mmCIF file with all atom_site columns, N, CA, C and O in Angstrom:
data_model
loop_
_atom_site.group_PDB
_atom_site.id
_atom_site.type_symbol
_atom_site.label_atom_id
_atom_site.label_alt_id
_atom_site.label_comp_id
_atom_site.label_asym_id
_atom_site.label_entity_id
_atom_site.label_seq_id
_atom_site.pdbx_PDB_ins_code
_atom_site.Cartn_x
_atom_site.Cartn_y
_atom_site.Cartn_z
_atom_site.occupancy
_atom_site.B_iso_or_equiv
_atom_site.pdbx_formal_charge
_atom_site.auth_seq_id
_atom_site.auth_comp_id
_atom_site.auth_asym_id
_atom_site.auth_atom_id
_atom_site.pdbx_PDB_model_num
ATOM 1   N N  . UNK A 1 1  ? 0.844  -1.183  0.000   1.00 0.00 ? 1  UNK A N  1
ATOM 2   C CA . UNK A 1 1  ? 0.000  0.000   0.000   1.00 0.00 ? 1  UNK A CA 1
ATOM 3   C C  . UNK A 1 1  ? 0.889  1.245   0.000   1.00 0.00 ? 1  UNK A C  1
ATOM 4   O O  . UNK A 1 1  ? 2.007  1.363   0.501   1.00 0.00 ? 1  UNK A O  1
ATOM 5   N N  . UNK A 1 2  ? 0.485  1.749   -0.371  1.00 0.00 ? 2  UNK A N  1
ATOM 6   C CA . UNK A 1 2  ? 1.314  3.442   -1.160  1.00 0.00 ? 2  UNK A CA 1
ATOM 7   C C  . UNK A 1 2  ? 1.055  4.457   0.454   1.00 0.00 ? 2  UNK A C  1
ATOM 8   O O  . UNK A 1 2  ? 0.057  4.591   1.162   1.00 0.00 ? 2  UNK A O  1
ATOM 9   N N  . UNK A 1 3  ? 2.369  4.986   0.549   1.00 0.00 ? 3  UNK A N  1
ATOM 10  C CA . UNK A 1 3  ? 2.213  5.694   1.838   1.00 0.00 ? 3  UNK A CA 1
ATOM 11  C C  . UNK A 1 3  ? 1.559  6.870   1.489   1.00 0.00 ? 3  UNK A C  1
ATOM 12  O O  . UNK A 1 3  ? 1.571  7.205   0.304   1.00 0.00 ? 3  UNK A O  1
ATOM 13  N N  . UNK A 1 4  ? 0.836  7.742   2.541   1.00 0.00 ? 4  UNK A N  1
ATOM 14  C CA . UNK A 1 4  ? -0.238 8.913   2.580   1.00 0.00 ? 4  UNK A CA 1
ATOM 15  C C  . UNK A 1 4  ? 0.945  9.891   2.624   1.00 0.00 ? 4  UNK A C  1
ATOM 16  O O  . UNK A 1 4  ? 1.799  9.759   3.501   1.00 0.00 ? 4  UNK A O  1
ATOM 17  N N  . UNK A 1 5  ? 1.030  10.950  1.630   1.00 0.00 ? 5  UNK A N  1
ATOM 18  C CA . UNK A 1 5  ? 2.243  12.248  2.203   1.00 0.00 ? 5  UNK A CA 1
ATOM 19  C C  . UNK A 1 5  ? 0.785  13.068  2.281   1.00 0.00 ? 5  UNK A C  1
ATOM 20  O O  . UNK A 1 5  ? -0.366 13.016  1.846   1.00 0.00 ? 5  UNK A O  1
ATOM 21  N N  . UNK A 1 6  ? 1.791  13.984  3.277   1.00 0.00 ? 6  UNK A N  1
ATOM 22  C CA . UNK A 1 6  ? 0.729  14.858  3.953   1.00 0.00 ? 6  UNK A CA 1
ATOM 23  C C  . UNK A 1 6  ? 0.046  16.217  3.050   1.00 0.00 ? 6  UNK A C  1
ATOM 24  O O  . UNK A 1 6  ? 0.899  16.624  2.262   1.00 0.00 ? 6  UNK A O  1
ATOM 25  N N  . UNK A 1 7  ? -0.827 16.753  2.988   1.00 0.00 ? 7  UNK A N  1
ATOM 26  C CA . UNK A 1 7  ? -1.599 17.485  1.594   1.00 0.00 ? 7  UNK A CA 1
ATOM 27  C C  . UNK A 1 7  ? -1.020 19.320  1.952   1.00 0.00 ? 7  UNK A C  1
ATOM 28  O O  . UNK A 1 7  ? -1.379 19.958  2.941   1.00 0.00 ? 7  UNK A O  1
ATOM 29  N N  . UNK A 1 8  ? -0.146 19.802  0.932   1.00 0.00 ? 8  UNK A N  1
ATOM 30  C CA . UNK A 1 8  ? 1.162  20.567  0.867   1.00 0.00 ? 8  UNK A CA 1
ATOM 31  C C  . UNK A 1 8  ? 0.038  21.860  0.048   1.00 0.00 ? 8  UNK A C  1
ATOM 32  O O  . UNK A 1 8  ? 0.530  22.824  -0.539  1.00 0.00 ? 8  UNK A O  1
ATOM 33  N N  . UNK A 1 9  ? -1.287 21.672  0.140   1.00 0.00 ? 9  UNK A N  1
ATOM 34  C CA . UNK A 1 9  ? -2.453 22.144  -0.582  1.00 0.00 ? 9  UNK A CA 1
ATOM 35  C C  . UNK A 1 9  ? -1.927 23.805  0.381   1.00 0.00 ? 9  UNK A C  1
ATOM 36  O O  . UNK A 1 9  ? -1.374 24.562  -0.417  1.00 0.00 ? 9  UNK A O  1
ATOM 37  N N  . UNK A 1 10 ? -1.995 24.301  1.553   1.00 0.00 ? 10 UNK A N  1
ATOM 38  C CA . UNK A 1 10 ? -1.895 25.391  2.047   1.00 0.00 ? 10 UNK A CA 1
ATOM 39  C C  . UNK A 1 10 ? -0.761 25.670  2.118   1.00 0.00 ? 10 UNK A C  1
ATOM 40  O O  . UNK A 1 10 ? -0.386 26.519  2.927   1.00 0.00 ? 10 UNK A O  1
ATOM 41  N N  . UNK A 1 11 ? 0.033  25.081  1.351   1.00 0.00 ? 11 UNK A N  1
ATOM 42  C CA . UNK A 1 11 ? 1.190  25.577  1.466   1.00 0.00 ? 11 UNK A CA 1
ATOM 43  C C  . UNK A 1 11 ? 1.724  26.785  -0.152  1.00 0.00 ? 11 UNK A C  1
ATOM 44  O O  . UNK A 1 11 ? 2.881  27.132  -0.388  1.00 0.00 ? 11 UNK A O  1
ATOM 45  N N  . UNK A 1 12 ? 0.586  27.137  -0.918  1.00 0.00 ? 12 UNK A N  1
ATOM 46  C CA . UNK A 1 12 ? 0.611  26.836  -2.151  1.00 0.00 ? 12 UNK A CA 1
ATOM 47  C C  . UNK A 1 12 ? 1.120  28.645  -1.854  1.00 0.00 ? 12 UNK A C  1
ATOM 48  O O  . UNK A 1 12 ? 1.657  29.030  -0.815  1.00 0.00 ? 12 UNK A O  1
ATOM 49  N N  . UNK A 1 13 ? 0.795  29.489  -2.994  1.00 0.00 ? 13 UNK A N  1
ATOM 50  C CA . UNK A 1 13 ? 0.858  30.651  -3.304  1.00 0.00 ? 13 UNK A CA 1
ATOM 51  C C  . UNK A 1 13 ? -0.460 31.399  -3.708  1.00 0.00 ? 13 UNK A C  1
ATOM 52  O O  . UNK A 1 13 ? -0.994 30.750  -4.607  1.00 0.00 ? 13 UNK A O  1
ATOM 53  N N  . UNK A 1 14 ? -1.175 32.492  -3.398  1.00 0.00 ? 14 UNK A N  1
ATOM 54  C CA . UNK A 1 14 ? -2.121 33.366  -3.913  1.00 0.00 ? 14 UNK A CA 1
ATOM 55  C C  . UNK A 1 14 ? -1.819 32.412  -5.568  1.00 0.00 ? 14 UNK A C  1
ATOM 56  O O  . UNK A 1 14 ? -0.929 31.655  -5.956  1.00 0.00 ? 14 UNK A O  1
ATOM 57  N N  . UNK A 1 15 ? -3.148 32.987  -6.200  1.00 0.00 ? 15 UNK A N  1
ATOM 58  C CA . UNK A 1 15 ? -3.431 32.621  -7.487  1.00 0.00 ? 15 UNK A CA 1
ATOM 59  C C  . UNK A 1 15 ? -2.605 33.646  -8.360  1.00 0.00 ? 15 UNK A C  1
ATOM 60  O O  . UNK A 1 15 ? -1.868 33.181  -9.230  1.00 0.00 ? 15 UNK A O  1
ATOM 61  N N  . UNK A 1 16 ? -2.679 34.954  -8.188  1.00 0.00 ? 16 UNK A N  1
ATOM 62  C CA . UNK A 1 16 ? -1.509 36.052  -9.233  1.00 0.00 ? 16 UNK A CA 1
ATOM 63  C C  . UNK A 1 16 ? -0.429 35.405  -9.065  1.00 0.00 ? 16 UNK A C  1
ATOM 64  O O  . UNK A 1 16 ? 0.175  35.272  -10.129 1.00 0.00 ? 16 UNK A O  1
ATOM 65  N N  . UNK A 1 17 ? 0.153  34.875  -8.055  1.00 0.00 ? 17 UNK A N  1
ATOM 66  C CA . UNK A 1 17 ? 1.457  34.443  -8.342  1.00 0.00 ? 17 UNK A CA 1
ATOM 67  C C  . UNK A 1 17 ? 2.028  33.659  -9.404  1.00 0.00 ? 17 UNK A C  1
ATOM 68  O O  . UNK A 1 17 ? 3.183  33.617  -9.829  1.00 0.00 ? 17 UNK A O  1
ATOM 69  N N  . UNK A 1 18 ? 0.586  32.815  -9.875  1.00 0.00 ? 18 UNK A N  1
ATOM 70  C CA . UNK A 1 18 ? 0.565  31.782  -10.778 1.00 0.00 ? 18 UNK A CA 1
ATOM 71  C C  . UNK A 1 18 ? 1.337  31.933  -11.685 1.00 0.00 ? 18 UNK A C  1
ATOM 72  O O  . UNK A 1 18 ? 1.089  33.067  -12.095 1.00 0.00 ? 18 UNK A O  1
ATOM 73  N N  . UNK A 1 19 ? 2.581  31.279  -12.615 1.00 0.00 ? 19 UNK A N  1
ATOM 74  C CA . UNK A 1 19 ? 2.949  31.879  -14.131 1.00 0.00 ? 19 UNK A CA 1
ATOM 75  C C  . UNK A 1 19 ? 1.710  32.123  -15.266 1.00 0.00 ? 19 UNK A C  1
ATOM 76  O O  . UNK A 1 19 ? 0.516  31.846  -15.377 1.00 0.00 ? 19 UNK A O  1
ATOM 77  N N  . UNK A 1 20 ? 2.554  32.679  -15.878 1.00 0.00 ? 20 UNK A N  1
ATOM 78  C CA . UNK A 1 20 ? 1.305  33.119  -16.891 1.00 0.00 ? 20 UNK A CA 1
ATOM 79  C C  . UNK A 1 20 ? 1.230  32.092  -17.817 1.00 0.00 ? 20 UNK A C  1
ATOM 80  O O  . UNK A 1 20 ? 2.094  31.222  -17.926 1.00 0.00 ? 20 UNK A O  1
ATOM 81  N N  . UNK A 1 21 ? -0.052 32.183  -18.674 1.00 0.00 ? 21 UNK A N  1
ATOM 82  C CA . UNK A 1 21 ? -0.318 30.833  -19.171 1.00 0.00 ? 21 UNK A CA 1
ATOM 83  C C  . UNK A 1 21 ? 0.663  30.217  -20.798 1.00 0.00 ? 21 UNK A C  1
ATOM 84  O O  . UNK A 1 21 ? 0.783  29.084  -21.265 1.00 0.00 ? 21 UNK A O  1
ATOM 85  N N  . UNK A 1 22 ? 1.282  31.768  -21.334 1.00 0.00 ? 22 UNK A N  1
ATOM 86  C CA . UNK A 1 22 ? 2.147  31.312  -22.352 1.00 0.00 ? 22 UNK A CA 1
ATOM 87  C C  . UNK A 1 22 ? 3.255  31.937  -22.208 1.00 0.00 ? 22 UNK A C  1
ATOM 88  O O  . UNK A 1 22 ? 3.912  32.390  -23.145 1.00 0.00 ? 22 UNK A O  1
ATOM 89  N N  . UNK A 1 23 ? 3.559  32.012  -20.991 1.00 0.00 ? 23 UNK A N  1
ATOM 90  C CA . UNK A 1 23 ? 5.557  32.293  -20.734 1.00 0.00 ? 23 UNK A CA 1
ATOM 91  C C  . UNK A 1 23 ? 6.142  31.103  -20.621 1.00 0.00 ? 23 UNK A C  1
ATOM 92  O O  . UNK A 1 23 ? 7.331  31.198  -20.926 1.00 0.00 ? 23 UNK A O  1
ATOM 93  N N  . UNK A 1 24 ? 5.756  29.761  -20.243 1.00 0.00 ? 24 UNK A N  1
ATOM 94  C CA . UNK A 1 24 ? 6.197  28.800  -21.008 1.00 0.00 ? 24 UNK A CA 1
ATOM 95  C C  . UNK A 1 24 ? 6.980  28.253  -19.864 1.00 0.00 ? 24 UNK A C  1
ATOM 96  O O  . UNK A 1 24 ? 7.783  27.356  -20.119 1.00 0.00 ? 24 UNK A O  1
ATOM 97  N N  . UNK A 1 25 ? 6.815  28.800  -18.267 1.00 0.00 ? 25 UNK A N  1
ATOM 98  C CA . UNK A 1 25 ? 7.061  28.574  -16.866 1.00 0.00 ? 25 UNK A CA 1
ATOM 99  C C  . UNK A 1 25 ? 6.187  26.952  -16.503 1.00 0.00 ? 25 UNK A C  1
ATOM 100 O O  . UNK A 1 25 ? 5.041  26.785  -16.920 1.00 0.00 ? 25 UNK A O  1
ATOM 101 N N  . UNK A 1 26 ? 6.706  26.175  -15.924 1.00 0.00 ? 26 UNK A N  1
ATOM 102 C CA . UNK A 1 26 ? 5.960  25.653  -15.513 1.00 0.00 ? 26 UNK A CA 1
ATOM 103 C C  . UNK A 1 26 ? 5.043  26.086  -14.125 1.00 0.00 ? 26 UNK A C  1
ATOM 104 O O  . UNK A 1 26 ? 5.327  26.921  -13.266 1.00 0.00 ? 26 UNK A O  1
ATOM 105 N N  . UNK A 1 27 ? 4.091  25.390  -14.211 1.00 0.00 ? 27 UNK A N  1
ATOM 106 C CA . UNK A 1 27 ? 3.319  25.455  -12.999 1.00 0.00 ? 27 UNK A CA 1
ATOM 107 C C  . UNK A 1 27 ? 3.760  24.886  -11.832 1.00 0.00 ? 27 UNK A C  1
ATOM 108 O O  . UNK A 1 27 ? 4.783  24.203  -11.797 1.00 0.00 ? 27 UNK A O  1
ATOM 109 N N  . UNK A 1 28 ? 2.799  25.199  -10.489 1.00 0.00 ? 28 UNK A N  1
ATOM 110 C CA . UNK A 1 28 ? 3.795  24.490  -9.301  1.00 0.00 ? 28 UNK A CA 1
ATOM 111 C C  . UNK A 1 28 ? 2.885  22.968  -9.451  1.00 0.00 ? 28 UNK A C  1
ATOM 112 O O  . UNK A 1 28 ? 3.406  22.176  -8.665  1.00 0.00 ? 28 UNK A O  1
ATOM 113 N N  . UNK A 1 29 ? 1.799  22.355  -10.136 1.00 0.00 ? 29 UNK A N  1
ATOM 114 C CA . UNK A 1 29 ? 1.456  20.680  -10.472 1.00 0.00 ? 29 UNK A CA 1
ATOM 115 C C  . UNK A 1 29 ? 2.219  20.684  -11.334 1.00 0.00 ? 29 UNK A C  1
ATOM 116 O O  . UNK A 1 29 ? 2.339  19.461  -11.257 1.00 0.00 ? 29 UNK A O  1
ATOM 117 N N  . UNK A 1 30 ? 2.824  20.915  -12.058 1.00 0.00 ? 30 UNK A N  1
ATOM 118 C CA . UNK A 1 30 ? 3.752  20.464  -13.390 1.00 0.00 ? 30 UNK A CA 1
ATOM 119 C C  . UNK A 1 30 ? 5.278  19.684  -12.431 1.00 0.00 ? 30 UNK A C  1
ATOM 120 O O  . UNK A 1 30 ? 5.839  18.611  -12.210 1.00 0.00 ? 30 UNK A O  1
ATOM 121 N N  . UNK A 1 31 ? 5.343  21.098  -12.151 1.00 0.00 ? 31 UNK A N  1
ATOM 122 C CA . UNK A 1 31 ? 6.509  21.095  -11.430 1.00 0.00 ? 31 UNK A CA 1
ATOM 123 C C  . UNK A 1 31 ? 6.772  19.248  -10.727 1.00 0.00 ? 31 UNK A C  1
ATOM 124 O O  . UNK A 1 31 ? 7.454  18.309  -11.136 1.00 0.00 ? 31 UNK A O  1
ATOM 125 N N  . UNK A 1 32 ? 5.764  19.432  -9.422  1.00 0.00 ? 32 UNK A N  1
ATOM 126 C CA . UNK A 1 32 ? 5.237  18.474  -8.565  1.00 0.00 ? 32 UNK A CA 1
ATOM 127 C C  . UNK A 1 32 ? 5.156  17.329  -9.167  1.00 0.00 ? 32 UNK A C  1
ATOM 128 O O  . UNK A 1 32 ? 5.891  16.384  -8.878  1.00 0.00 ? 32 UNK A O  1
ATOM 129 N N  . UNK A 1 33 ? 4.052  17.282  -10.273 1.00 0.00 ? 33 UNK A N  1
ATOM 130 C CA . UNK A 1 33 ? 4.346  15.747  -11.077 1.00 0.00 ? 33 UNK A CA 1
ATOM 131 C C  . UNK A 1 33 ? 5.287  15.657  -11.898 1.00 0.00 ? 33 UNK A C  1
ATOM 132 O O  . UNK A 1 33 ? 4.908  14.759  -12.650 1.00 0.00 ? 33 UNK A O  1
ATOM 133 N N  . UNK A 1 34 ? 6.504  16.084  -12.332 1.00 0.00 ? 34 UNK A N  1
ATOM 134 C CA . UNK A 1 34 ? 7.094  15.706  -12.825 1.00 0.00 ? 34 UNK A CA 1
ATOM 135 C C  . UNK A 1 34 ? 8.695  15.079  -11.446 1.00 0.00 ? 34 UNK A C  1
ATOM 136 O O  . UNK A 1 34 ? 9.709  14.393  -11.576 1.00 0.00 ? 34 UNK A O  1
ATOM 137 N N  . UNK A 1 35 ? 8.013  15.859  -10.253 1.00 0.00 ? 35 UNK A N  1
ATOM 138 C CA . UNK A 1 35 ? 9.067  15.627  -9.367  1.00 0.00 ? 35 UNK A CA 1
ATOM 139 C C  . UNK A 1 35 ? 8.542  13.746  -8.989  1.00 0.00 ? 35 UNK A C  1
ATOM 140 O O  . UNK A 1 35 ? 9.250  12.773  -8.730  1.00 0.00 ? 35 UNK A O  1
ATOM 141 N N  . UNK A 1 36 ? 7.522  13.837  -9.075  1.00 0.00 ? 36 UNK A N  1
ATOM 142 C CA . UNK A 1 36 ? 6.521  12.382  -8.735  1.00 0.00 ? 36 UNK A CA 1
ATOM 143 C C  . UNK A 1 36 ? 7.494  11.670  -9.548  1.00 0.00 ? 36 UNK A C  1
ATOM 144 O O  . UNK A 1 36 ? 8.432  10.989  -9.133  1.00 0.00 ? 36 UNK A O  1
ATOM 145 N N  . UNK A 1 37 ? 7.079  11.962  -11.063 1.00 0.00 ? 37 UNK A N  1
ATOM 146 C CA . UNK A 1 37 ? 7.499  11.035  -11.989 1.00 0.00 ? 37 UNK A CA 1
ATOM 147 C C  . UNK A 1 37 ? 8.817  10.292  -12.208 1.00 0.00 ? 37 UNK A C  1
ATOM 148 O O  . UNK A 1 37 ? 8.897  9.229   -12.824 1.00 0.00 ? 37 UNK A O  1
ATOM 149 N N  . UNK A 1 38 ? 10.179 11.151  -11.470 1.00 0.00 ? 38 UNK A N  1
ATOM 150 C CA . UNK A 1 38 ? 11.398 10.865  -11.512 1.00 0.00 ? 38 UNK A CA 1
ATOM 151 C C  . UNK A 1 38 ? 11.540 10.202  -10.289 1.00 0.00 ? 38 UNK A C  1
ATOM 152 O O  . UNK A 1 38 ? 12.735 10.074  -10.022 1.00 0.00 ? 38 UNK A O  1
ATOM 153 N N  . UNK A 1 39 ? 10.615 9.613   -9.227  1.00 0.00 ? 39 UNK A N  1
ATOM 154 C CA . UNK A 1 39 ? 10.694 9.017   -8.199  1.00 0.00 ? 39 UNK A CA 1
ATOM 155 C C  . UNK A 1 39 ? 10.677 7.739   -8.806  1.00 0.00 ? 39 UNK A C  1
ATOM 156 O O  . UNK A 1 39 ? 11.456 6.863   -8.431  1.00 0.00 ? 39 UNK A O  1
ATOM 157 N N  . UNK A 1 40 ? 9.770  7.539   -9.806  1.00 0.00 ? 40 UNK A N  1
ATOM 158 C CA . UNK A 1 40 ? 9.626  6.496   -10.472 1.00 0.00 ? 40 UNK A CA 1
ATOM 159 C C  . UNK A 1 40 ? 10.983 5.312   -11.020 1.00 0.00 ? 40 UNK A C  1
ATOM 160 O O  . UNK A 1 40 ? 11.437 5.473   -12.153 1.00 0.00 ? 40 UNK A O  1
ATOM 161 N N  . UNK A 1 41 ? 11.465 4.324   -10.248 1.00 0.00 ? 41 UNK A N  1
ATOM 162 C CA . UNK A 1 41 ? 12.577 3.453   -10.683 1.00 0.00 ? 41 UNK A CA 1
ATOM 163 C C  . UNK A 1 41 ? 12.811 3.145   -12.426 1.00 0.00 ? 41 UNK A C  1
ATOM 164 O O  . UNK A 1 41 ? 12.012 2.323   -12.873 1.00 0.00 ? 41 UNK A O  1
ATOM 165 N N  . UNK A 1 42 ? 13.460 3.516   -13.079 1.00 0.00 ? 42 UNK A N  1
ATOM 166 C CA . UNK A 1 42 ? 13.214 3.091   -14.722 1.00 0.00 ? 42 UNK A CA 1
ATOM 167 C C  . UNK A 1 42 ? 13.860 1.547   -14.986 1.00 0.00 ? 42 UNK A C  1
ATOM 168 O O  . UNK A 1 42 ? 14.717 1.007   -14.288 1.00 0.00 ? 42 UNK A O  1
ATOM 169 N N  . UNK A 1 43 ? 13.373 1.134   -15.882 1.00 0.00 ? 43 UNK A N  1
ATOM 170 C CA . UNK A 1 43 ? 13.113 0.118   -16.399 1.00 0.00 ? 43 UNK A CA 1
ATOM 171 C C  . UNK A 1 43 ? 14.618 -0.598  -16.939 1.00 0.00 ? 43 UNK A C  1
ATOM 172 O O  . UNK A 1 43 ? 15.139 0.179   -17.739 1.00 0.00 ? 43 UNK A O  1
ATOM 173 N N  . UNK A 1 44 ? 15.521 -1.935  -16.720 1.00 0.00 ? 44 UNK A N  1
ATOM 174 C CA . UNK A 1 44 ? 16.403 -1.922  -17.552 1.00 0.00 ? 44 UNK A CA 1
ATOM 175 C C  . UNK A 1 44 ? 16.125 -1.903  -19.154 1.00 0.00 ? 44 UNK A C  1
ATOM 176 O O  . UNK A 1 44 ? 14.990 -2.214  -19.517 1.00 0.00 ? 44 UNK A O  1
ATOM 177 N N  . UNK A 1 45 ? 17.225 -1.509  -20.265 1.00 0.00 ? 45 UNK A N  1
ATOM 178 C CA . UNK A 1 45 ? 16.972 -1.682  -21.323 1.00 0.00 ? 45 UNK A CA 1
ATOM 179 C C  . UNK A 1 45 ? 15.992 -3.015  -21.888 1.00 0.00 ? 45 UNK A C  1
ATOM 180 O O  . UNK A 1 45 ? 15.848 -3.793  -20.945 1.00 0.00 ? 45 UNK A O  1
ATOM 181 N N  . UNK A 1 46 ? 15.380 -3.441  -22.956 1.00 0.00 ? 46 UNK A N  1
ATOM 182 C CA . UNK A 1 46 ? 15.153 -4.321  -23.337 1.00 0.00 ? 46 UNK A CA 1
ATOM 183 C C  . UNK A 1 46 ? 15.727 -4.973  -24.687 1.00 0.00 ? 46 UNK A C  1
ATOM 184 O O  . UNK A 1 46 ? 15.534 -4.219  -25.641 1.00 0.00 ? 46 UNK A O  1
ATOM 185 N N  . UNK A 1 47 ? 16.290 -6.005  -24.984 1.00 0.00 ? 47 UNK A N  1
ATOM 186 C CA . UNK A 1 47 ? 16.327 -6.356  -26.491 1.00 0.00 ? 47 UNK A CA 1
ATOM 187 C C  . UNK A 1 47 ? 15.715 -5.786  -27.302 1.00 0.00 ? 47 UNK A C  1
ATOM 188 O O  . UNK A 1 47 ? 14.917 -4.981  -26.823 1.00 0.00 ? 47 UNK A O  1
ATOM 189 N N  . UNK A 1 48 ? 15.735 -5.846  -28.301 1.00 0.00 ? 48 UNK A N  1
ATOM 190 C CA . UNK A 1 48 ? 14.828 -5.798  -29.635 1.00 0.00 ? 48 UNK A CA 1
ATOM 191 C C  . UNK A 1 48 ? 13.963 -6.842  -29.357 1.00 0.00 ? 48 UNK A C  1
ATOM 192 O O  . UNK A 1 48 ? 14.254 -7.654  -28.479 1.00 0.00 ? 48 UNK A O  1
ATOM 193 N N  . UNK A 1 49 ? 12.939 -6.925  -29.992 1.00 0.00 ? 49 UNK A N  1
ATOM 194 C CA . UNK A 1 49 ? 12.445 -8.598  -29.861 1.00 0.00 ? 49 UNK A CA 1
ATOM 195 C C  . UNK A 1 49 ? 12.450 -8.653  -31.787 1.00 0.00 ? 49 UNK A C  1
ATOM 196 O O  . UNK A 1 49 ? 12.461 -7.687  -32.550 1.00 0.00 ? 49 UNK A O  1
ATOM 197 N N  . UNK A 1 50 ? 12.440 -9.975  -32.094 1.00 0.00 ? 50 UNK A N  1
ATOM 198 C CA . UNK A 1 50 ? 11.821 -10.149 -33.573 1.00 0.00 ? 50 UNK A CA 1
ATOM 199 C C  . UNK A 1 50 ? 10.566 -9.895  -33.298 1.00 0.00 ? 50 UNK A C  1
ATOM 200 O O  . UNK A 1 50 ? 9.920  -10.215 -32.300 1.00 0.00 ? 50 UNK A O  1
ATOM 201 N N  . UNK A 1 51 ? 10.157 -9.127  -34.507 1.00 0.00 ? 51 UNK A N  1
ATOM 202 C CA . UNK A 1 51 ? 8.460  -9.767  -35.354 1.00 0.00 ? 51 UNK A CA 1
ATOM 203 C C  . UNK A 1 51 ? 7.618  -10.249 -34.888 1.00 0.00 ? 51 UNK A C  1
ATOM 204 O O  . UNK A 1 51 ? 8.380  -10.384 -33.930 1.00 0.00 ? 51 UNK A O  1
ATOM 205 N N  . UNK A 1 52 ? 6.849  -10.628 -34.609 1.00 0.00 ? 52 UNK A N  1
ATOM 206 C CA . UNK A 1 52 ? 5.635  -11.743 -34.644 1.00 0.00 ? 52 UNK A CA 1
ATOM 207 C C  . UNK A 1 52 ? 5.237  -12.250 -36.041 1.00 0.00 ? 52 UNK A C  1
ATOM 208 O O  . UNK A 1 52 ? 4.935  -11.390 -36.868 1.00 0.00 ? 52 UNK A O  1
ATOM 209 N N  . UNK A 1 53 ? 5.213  -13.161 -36.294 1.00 0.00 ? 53 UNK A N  1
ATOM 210 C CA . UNK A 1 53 ? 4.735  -13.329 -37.525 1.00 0.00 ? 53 UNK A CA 1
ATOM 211 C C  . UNK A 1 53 ? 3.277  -13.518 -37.975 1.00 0.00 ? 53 UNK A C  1
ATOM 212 O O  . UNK A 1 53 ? 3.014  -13.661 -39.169 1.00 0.00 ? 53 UNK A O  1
#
């Protein structure tokens, strides 16, 4: 079972602070899931496989 982290929701910034929507900044969820995503263990390489025929 996946541990509970604690909700970082009030920890956030007023909404103006936000980047703007085409300066091309990420957001602070962008940010966040991409920090998620590199938690993520990667995969060893795989062969090629042949074909299926």
């Amino acid at each position: 079972m996946q541990e509970q982290k604690p909700d970082k929701a009030g920890e956030g910034g007023h909404l103006i602070d936000e980047p703007d929507i085409g300066s091309g900044e990420k957001t602070p969820g962008e940010k966040e899931t991409e920090e998620e995503v590199r938690k993520i263990p990667q995969r060893p390489p795989q062969p090629p496989q042949p074909p299926k025929p």
